[in-house]
Coordinates of C-alpha atoms and ligand atoms in Angstrom, one line a residue:
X1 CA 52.7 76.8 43.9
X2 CA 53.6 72.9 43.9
X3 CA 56.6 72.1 45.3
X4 CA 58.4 68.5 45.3
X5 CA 59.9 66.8 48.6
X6 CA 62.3 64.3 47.5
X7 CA 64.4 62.0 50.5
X8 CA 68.0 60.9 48.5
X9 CA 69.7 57.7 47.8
X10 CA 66.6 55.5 47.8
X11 CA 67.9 53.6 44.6
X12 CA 65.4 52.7 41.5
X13 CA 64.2 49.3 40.5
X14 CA 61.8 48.3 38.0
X15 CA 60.3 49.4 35.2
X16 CA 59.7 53.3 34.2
X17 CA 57.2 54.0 31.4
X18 CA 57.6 57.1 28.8
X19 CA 55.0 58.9 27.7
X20 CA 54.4 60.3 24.3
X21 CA 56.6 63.3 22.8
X22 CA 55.7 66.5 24.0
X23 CA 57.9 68.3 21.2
X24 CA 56.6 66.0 18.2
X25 CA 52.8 66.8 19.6
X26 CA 53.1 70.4 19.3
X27 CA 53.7 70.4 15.9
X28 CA 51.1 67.9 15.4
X29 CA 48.8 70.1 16.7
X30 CA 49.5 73.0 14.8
X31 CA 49.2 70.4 11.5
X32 CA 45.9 70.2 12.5
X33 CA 45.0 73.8 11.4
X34 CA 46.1 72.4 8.0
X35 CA 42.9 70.4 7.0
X36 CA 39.0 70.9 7.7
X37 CA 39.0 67.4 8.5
X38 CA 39.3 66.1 12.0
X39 CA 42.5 64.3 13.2
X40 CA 43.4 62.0 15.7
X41 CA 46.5 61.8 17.8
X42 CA 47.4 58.7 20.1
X43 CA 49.8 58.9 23.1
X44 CA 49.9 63.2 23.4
X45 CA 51.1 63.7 26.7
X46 CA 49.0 65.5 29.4
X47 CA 51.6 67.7 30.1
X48 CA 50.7 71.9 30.4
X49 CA 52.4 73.2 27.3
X50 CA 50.5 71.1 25.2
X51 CA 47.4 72.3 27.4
X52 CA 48.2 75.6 26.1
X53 CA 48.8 74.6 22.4
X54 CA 45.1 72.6 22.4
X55 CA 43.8 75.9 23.9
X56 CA 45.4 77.8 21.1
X57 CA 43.8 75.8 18.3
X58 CA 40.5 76.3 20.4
X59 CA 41.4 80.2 20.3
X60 CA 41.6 79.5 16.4
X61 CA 38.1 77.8 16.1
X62 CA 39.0 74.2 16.4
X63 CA 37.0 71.9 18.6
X64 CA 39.1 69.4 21.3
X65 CA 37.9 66.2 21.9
X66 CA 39.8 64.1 24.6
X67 CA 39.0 60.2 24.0
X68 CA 39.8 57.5 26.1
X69 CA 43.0 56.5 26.1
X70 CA 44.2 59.6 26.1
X71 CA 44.2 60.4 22.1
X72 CA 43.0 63.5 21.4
X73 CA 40.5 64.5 18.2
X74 CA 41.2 67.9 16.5
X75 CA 38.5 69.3 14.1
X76 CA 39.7 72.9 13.0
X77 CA 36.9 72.7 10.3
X78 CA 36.8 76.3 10.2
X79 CA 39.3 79.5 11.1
X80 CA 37.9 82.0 12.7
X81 CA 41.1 83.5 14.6
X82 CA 43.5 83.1 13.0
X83 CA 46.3 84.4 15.5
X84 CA 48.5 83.6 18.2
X85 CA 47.7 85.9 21.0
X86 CA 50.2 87.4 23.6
X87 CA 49.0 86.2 26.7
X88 CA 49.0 82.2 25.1
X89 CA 52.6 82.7 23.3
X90 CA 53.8 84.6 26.8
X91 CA 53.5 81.4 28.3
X92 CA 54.4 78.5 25.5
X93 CA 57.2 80.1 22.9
X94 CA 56.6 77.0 20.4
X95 CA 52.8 78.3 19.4
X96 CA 55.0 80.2 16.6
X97 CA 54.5 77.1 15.3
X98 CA 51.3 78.3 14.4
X99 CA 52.2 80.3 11.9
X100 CA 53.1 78.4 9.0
X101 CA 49.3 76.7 9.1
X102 CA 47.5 79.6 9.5
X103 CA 49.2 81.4 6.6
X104 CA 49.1 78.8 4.3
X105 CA 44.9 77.9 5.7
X106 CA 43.9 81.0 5.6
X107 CA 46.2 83.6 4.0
X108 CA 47.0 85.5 7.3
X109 CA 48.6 85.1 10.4
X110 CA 49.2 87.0 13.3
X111 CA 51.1 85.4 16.1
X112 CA 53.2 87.5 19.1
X113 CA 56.9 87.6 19.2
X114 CA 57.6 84.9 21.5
X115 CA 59.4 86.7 23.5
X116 CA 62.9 85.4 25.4
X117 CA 62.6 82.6 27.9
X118 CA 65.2 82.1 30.9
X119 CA 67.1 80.0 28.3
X120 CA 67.9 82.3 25.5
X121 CA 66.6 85.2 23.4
X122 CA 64.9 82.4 21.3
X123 CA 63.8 84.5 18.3
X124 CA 62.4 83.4 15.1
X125 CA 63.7 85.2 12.6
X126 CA 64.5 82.0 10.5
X127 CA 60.7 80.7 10.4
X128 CA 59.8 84.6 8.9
X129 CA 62.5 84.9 6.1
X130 CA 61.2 81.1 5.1
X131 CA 57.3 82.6 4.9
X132 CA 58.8 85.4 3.0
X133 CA 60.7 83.2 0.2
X134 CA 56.8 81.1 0.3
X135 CA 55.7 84.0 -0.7
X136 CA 53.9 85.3 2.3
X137 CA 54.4 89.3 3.2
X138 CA 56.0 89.9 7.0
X139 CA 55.7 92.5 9.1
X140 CA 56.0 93.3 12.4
X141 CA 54.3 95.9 14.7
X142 CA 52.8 96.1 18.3
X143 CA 54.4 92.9 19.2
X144 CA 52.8 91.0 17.2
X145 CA 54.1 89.2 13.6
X146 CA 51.5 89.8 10.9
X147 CA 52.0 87.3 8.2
X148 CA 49.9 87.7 4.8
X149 CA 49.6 85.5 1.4
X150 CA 45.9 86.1 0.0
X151 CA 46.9 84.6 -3.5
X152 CA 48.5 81.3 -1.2
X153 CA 51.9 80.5 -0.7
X154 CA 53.9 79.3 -3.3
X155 CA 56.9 76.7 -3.2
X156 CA 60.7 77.9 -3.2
X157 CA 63.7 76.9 -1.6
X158 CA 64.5 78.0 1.6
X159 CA 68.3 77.4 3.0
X160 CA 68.2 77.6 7.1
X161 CA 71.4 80.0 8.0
X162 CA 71.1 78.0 11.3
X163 CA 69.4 74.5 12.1
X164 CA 66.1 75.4 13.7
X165 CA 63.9 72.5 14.7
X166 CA 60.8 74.6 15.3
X167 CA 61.6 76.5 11.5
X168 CA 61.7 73.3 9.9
X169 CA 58.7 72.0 10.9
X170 CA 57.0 75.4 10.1
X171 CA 57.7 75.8 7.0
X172 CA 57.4 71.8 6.6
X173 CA 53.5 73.0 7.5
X174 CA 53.5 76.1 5.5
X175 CA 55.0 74.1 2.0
X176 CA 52.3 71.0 2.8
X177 CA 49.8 73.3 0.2
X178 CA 51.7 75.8 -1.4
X179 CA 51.8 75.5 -5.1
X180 CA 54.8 74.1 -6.6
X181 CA 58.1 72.6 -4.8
X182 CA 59.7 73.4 -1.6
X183 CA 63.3 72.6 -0.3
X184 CA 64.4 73.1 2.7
X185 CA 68.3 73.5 2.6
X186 CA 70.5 73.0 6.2
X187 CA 67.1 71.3 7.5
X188 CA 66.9 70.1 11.4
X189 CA 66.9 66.1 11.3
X190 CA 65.2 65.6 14.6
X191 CA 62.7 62.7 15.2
X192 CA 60.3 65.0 15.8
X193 CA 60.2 66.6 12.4
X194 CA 60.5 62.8 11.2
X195 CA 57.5 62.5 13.2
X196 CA 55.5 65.9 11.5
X197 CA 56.2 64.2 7.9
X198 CA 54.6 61.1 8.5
X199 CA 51.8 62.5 10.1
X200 CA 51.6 65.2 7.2
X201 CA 52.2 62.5 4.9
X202 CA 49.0 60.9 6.7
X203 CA 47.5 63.7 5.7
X204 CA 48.1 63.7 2.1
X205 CA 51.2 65.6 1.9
X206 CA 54.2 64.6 -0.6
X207 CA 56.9 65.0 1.5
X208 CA 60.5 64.1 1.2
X209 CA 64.2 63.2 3.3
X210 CA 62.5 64.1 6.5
X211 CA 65.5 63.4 9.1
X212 CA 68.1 64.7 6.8
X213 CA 69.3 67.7 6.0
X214 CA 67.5 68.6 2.5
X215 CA 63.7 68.1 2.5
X216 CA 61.8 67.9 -0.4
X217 CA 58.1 69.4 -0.3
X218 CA 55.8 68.7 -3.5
X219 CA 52.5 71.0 -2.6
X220 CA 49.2 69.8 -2.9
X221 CA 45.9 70.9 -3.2
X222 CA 44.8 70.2 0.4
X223 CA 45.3 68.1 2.5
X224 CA 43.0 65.3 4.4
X225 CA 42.1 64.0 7.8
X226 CA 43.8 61.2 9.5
X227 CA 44.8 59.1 12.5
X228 CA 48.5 59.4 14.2
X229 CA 50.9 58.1 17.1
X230 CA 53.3 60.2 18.4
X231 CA 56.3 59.2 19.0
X232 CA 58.1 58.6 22.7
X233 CA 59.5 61.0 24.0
X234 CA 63.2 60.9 24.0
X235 CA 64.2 63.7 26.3
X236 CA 62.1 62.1 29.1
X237 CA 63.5 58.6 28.1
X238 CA 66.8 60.2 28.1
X239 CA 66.2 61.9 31.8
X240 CA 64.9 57.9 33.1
X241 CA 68.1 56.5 31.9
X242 CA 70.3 59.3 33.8
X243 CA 68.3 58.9 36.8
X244 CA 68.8 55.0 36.5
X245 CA 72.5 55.4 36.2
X246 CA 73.2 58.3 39.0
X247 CA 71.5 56.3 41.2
X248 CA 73.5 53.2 40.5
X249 CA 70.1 51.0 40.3
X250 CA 68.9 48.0 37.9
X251 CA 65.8 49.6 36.3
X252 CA 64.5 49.7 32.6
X253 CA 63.2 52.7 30.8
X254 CA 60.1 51.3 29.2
X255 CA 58.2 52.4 25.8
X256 CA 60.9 54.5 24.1
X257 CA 63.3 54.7 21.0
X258 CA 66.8 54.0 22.2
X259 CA 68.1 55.4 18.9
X260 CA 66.6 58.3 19.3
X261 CA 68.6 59.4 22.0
X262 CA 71.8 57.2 20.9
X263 CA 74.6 59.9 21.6
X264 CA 73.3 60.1 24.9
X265 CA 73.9 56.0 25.0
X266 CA 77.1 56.3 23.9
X267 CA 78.1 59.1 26.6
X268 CA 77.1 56.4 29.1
X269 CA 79.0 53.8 28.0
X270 CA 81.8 56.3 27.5
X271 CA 81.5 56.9 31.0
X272 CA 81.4 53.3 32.5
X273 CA 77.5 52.8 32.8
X274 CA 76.2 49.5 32.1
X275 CA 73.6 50.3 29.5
X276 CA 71.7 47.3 27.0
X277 CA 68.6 48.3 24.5
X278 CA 66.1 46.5 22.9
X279 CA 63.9 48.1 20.3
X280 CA 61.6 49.7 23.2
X281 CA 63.5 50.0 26.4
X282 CA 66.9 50.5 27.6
X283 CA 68.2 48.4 30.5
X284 CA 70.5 50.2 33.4
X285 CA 72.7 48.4 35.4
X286 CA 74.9 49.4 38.6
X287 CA 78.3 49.8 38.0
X288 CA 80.9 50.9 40.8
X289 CA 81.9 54.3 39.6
X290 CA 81.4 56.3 37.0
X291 CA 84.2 58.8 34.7
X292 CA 84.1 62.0 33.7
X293 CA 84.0 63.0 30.4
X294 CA 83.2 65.5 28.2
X295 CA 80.3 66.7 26.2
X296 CA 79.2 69.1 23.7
X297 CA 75.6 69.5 23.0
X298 CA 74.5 69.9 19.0
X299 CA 71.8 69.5 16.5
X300 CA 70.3 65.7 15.9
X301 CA 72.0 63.4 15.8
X302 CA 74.5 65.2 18.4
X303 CA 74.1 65.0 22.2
X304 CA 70.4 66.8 22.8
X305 CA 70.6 70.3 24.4
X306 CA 67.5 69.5 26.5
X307 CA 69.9 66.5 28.0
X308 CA 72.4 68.8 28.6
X309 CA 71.3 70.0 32.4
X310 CA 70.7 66.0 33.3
X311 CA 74.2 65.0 32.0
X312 CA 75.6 67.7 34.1
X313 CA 73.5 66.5 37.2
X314 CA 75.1 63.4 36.7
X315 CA 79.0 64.0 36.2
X316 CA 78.9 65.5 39.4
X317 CA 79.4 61.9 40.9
X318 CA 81.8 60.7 38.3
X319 CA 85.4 61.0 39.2
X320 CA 87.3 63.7 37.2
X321 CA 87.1 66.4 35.5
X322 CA 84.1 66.9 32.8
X323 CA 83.9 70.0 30.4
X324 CA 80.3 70.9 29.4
X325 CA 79.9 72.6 26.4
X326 CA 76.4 74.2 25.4
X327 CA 76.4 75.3 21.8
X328 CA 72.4 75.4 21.2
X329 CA 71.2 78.5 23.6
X330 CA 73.0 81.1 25.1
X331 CA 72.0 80.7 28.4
X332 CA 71.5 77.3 29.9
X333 CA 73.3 76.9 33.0
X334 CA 70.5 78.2 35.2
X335 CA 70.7 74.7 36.8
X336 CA 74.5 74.9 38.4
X337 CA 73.7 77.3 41.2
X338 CA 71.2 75.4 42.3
X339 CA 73.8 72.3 42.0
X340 CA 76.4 73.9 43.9
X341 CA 73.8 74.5 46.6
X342 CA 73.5 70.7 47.1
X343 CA 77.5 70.8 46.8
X344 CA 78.0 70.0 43.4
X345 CA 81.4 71.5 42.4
X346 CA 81.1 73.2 39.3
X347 CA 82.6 76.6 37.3
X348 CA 80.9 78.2 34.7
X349 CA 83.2 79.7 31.7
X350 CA 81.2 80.8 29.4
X351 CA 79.5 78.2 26.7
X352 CA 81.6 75.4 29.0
X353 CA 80.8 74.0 32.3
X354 CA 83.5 72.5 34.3
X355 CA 82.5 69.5 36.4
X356 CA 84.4 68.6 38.8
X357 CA 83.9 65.5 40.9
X358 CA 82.9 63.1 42.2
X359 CA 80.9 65.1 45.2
X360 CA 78.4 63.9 47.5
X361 CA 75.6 65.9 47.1
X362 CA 73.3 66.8 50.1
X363 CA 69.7 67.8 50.0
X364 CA 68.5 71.2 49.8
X365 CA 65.9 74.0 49.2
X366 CA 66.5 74.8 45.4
X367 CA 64.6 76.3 42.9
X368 CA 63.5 74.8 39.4
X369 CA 64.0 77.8 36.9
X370 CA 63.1 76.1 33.7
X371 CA 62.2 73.1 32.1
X372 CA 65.1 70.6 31.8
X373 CA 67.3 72.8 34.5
X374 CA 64.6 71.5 37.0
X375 CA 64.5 67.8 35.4
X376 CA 68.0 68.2 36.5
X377 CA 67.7 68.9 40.1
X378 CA 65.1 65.8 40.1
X379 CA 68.1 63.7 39.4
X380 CA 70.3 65.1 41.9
X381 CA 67.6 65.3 44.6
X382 CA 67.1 61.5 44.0
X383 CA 71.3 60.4 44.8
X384 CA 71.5 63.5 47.6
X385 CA 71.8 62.7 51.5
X386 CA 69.1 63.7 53.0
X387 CA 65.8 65.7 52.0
X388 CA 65.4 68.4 49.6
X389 CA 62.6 70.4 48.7
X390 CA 62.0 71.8 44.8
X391 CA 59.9 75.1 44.5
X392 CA 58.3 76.1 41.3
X393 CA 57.7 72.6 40.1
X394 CA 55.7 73.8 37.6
X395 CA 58.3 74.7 35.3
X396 CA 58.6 70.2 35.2
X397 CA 54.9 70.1 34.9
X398 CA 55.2 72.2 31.3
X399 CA 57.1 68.7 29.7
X400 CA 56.8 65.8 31.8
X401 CA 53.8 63.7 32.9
X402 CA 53.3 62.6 36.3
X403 CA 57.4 62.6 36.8
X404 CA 56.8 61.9 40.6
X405 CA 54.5 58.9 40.1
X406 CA 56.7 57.2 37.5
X407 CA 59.7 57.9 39.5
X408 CA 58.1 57.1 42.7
X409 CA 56.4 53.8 41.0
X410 CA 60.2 52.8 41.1
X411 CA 61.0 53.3 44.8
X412 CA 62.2 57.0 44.7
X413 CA 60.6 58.7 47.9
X414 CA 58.9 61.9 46.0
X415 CA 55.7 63.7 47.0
X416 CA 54.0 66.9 45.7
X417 CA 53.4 69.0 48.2
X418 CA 50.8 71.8 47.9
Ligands
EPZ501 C1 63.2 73.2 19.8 O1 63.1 74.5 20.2 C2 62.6 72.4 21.1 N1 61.3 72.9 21.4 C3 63.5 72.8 22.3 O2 63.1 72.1 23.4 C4 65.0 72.4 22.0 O3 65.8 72.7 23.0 C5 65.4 73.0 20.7 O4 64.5 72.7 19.6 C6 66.8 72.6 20.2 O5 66.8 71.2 20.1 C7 60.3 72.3 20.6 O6 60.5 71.5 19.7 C8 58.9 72.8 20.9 P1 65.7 76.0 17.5 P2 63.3 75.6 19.0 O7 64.9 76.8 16.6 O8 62.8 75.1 17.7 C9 68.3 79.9 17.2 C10 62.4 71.7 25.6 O9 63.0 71.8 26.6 N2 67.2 80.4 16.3 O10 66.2 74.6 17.0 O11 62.8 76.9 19.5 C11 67.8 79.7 18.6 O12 67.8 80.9 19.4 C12 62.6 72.8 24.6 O13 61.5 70.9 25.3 C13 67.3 81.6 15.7 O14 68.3 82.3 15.8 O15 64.9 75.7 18.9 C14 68.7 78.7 19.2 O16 69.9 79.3 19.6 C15 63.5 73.9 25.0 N3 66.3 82.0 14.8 C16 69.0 77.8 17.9 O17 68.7 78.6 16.8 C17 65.2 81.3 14.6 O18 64.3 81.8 13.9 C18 68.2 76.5 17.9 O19 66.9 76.8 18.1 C19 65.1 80.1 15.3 C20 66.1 79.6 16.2

């Protein structure tokens, strides 16, 4: 298994580029299922889950075409499986995102329980009673969800006991074709599922107050090819601005959507850091020392959960006392052992954190656990004295591209070793 060796306080200069949005390309994928006409994507990134979600579709009968550039063409002009299968979902929880297209394509759908992932039970519950009020029959045996609707789904309104991202932009697939109207009540207002309506809206679908909480879903007969952008990816931009600002440097994040991550801005600047944006980049400054505050991670527009682990990373150096709070999943602290082995002062209290600081870290053997806990140990690696060495790097490799070249093509010292 890869493993990253990173040498601390090299500062950053420069420029670091973002790559496309891994969690607005999944979905897009998926939509893909929706049409027997081919569709284009520009700017997926080559990251491994979405490796796994083009495999999926492949798995479902589509064909994948990689053009140059790195768009990618998706042609599912025919179903012939339509299912998620265990040892693909095992891997990837977000191909239940499969199931809305497939149900609403073909009339079935058989996708595997996701099963929990280190950051939470992560079930989908709220995606299956929104198939059921479509009009789709659920059940669930052997592991596996078996969703039917031979006569097609039909439109109805669905209110989300919780805001689910993924849920939204399921049944956002599912209602593209059903017959009638769909509303989605207590919606997620994420720029991803922004992202999924224009692209379904590409597509021919009549579609509604995408990025607020009531979406509005006219079905149509079927829906057409088309040609899309993703968006950047904000949790990656989000990860480049932290880095710039732990390690005190002058560097610009390059090719993003500073509003898109806006209460992370704000945090910063609550804190002390020196941060400008222009429409595409956001511009870090060194500032002497940073302060502690506090944060409290929530649905869009709140402060992003999958920041949550890089925030923490870098409140370590501020001076004070910061209070954590994770509200999305139940478990995602996996990252503070692995601080406190690089000295990182901080006590766990159930949903809060408590950062104490500021503390020199020091480099260390730690071990990435899962995605945005190891983004987190990236950051702190990059500020420690000294060398530290990251095992299981792979868990990064699932949602960021080529993190060591970006970072490294701004003077941190980073290798992969095999
Ligand atoms: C999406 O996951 C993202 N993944 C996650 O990013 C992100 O952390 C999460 O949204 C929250 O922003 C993708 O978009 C592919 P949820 P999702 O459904 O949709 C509970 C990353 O690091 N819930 O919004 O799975 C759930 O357990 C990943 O890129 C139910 O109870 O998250 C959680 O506590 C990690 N029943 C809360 O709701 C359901 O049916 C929010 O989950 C669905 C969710």
């Amino acid at each position: 298994m890869d493993k990253f060796k990173i040498t601390g306080r090299q500062g950053l200069s420069g420029g670091i580029p973002v790559s496309g949005s891994k969690n607005s390309s999944l979905p897009a994928i998926a939509a893909c299922l929706l049409t027997e006409e081919p569709v284009t994507l520009h700017r997926v990134p080559k990251v491994r889950d979405i490796g796994t979600m083009l495999k999926l579709l492949e798995h479902n009968g589509a064909t994948v075409e990689h053009l140059p550039g790195g768009a990618v063409r998706i042609h599912a002009a025919k179903i012939v499986n339509p299912e998620a299968p265990y040892d693909i979902v095992k891997t990837m929880r977000a191909s239940s995102l499969v199931l809305g297209p497939l149900a609403a394509r073909t009339g079935v759908a058989r996708v595997s329980m996701p099963g929990g992932c280190s950051i939470g039970a992560r079930p989908i519950n709220l995606h299956i009673n929104g198939l059921e009020h479509l009009g789709a029959t659920v059940y669930q045996e052997h592991g596996y969800i078996e969703a039917s609707a031979p006569n097609g789904l039909r439109g109805a309104t669905v209110q989300f006991e919780r805001i689910t991202v993924t849920g939204t932009e399921d049944l956002m697939m599912a209602a593209a074709t059903a017959k009638g109207t769909t509303i989605l009540e207590n919606a997620a207002r994420e720029p991803e599922v922004v992202d999924l309506a224009n692209l379904l809206t590409a597509m021919g679908a009549n579609i509604s107050g995408a990025g607020t909480s009531r979406i509005v879903i006219e079905g149509v007969e079927r829906l057409h090819g088309a040609e899309h952008e993703i968006i950047p990816d904000r949790i990656e931009a989000g990860t480049f601005v932290i880095a710039g600002v732990m390690s005190n440097s002058e560097v610009t994040v390059e090719n993003c959507v500073p509003e898109h991550f806006a209460a992370l801005l704000t945090k910063l600047r609550q804190a002390g850091a020196r941060v400008e944006e222009s429409a595409s980049s956001v511009q870090i400054r060194p500032v002497n020392r940073l302060r502690s505050v506090d944060m409290t991670t929530e649905e869009h527009p709140g402060f992003a959960t999958d920041l949550q682990a890089q925030f923490m990373a870098l409140m370590t150096g501020a001076l004070g006392i910061s209070f954590v709070t994770e509200n999305i999943f139940e478990n995602r602290f996996m990252h503070v052992p692995e601080l406190a082995r690089m000295g990182a002062n901080i006590r766990i209290e159930g949903r809060q954190a408590i950062v104490a600081g500021p503390c020199d870290l020091t480099g260390a053997q730690v071990m990435c656990s899962d995605l945005r806990a190891s983004a987190s140990l990236v950051l702190a690696a990059l500020v420690a004295r000294g060398e530290s060495i990251l095992d299981r790097v792979y868990h990064i490799d699932r949602g960021y591209e080529n993190i060591e070249a970006k970072l490294a093509g701004a003077g941190a010292r980073i290798e992969r070793v095999a």
